[in-house]
Short mmCIF file of C-alpha atoms in Angstrom, two decimals:
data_model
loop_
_atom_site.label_atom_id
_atom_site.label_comp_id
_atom_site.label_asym_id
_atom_site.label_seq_id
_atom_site.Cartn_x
_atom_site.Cartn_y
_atom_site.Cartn_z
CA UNK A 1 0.00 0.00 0.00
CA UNK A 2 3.38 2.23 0.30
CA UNK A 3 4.15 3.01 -2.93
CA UNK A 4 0.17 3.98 -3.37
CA UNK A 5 0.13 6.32 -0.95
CA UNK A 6 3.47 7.71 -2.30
CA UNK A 7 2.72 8.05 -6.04
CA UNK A 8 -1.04 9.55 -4.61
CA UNK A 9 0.89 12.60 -2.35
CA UNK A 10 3.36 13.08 -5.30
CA UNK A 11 0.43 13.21 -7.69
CA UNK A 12 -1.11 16.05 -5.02
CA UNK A 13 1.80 18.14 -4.56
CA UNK A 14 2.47 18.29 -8.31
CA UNK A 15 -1.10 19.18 -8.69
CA UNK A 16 -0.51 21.81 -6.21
CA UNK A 17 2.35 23.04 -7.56
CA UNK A 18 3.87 22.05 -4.47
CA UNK A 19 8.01 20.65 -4.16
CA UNK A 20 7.82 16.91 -4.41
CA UNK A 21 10.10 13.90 -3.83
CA UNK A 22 13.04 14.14 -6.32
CA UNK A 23 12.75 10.87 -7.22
CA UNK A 24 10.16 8.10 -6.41
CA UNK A 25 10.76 4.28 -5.47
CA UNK A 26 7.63 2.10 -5.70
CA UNK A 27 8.30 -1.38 -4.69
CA UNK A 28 5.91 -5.08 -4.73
CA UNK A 29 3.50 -3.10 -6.53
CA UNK A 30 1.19 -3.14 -9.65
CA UNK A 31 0.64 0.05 -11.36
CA UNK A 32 -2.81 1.56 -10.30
CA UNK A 33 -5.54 0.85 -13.05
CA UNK A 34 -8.77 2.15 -14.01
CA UNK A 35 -10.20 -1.67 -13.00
CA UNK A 36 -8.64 -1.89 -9.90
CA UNK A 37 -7.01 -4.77 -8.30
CA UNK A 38 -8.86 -7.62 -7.23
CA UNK A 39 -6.03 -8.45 -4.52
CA UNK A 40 -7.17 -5.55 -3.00
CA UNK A 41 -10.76 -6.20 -2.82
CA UNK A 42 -10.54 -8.95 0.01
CA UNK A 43 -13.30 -8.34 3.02
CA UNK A 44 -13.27 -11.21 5.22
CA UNK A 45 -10.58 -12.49 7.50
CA UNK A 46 -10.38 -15.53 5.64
CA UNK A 47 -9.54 -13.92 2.34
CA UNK A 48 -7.03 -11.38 4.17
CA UNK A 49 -5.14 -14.78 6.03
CA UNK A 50 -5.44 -16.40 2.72
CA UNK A 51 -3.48 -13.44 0.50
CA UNK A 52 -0.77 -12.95 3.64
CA UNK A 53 -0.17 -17.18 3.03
CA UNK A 54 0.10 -16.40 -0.41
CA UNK A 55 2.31 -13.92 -0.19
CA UNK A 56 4.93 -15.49 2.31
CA UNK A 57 7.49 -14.43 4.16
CA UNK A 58 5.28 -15.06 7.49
CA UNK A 59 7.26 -17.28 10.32
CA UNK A 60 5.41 -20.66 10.61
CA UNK A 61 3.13 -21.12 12.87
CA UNK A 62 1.77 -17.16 13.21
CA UNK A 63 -0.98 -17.05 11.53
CA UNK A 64 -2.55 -19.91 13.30
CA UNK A 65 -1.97 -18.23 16.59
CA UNK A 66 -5.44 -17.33 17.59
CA UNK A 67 -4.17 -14.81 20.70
CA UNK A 68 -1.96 -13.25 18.19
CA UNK A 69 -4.19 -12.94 15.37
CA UNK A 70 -6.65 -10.88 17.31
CA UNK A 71 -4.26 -8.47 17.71
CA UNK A 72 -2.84 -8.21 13.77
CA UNK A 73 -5.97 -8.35 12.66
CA UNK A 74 -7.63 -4.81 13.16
CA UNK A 75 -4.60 -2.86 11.50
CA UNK A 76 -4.78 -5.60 8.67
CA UNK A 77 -8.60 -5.05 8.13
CA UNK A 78 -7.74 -1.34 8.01
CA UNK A 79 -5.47 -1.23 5.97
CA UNK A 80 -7.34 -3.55 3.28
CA UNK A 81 -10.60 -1.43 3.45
CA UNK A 82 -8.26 1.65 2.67
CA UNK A 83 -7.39 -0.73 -0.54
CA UNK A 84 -10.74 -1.46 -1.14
CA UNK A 85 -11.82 2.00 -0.92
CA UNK A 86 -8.95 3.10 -3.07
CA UNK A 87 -10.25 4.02 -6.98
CA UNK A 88 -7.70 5.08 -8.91
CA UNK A 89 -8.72 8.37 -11.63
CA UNK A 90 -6.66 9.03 -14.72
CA UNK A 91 -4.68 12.23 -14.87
CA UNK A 92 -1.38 13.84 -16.04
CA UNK A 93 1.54 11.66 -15.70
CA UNK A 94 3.78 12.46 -13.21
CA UNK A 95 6.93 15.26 -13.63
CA UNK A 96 8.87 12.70 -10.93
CA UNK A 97 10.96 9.95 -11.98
CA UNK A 98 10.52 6.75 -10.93
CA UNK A 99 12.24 3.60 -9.73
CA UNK A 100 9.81 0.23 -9.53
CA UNK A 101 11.34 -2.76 -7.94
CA UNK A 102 9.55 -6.24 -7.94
CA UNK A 103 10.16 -9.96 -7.66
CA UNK A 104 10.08 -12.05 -9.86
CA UNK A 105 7.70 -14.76 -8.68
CA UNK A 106 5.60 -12.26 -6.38
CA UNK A 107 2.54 -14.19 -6.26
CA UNK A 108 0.10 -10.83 -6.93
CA UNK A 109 2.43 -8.21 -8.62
CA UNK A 110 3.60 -9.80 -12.10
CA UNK A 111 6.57 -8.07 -13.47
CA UNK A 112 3.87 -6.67 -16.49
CA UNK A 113 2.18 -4.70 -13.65
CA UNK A 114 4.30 -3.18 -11.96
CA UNK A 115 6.05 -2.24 -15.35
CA UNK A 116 2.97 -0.62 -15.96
CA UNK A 117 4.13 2.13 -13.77
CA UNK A 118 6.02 3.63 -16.55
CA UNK A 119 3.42 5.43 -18.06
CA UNK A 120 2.53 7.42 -15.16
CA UNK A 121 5.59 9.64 -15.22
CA UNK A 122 7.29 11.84 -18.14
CA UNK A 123 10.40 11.91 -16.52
CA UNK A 124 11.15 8.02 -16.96
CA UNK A 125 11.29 5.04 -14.80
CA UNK A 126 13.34 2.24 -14.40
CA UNK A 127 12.22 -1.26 -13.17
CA UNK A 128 14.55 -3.69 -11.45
CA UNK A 129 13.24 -7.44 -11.20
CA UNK A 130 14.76 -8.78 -8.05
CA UNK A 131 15.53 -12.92 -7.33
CA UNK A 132 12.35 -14.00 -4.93
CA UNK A 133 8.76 -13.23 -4.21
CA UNK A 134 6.94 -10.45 -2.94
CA UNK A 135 9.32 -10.27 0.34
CA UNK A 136 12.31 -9.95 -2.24
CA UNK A 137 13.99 -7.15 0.17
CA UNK A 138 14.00 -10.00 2.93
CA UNK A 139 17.11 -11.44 0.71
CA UNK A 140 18.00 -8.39 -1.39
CA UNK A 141 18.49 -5.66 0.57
CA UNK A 142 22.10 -4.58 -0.35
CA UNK A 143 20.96 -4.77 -3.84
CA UNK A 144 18.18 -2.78 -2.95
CA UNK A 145 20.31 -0.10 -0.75
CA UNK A 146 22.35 -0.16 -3.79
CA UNK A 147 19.97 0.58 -6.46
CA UNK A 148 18.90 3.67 -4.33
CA UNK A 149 22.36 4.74 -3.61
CA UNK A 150 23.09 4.90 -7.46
CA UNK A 151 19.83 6.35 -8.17
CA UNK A 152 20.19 8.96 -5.84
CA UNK A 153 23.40 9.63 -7.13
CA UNK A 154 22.64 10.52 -10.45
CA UNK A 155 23.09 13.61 -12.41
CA UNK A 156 19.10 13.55 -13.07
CA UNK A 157 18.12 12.69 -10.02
CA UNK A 158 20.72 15.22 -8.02
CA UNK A 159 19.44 18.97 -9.38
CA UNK A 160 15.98 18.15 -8.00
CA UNK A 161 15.27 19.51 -4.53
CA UNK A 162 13.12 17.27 -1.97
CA UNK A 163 14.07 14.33 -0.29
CA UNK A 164 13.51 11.18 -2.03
CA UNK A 165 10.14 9.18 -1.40
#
């Protein structure tokens, strides 16, 4: 839901006319689309246990824990009726470049999707498919630091003026 929120307050400070990040990094995420995305559309507990299975990267044994549960579940319910209440609307690309990062066997973000995010920018975006699923950071982070350090680095990136999303 990160890089949502991100790429929705860049959108708003653009629109504003506002100082924005000088570069944006989206990661384990599909594009937004005019028909939504059904992995975001889950309403029962059963569907939200279901998509955190199928994602991985939970410690065995967790999400059978029926003390522990109670207390994940409330912030997880949240946060998926915020998704469900999320509708993206079509507007001007983005001014802010952009740098997507997936897995490459994340179970609900193929590599097409979050690809997609491309076309929401003018000022260009690179994609980096990472070894692993959609916890490909677990194994990847100095690749990941990396990435950002380079990015960051850059001549484009370097005469903009606001910290980096």
């Amino acid at each position: 839901m990160g890089a949502l929120v991100a790429y929705e307050l860049t959108r708003e400070l653009e629109r504003r006319g506002a100082s924005g990040p000088r570069h944006l990094f989206l990661s384990g995420r599909a594009a937004p689309a005019p028909h939504g995305n059904g992995f975001d559309r889950l309403t029962t507990d059963e569907e939200i246990i279901a998509r955190i299975r199928l994602l991985g990267g939970t410690v065995d044994g967790i999400l059978d824990n029926t003390e522990l549960m109670e207390i994940v579940m409330p912030p997880l319910r949240a946060d998926y009726r915020a998704l469900r209440s999320y509708t993206w609307q079509p507007g001007p690309p983005l001014d802010t470049p952009m740098t997507v990062l997936v897995g490459d066997s994340d179970p609900v973000v193929p590599v097409a999707s979050a690809a997609a995010w491309r076309e929401l920018t003018t000022a260009g975006a690179a994609l980096h498919t990472l070894p692993g699923g959609h916890f490909y950071l677990d194994e990847r982070t100095e690749e990941v630091a990396g990435i950002v350090r380079a990015t960051l680095g850059s001549p484009a990136v370097s005469g903009r003026t606001a910290d980096a999303v």
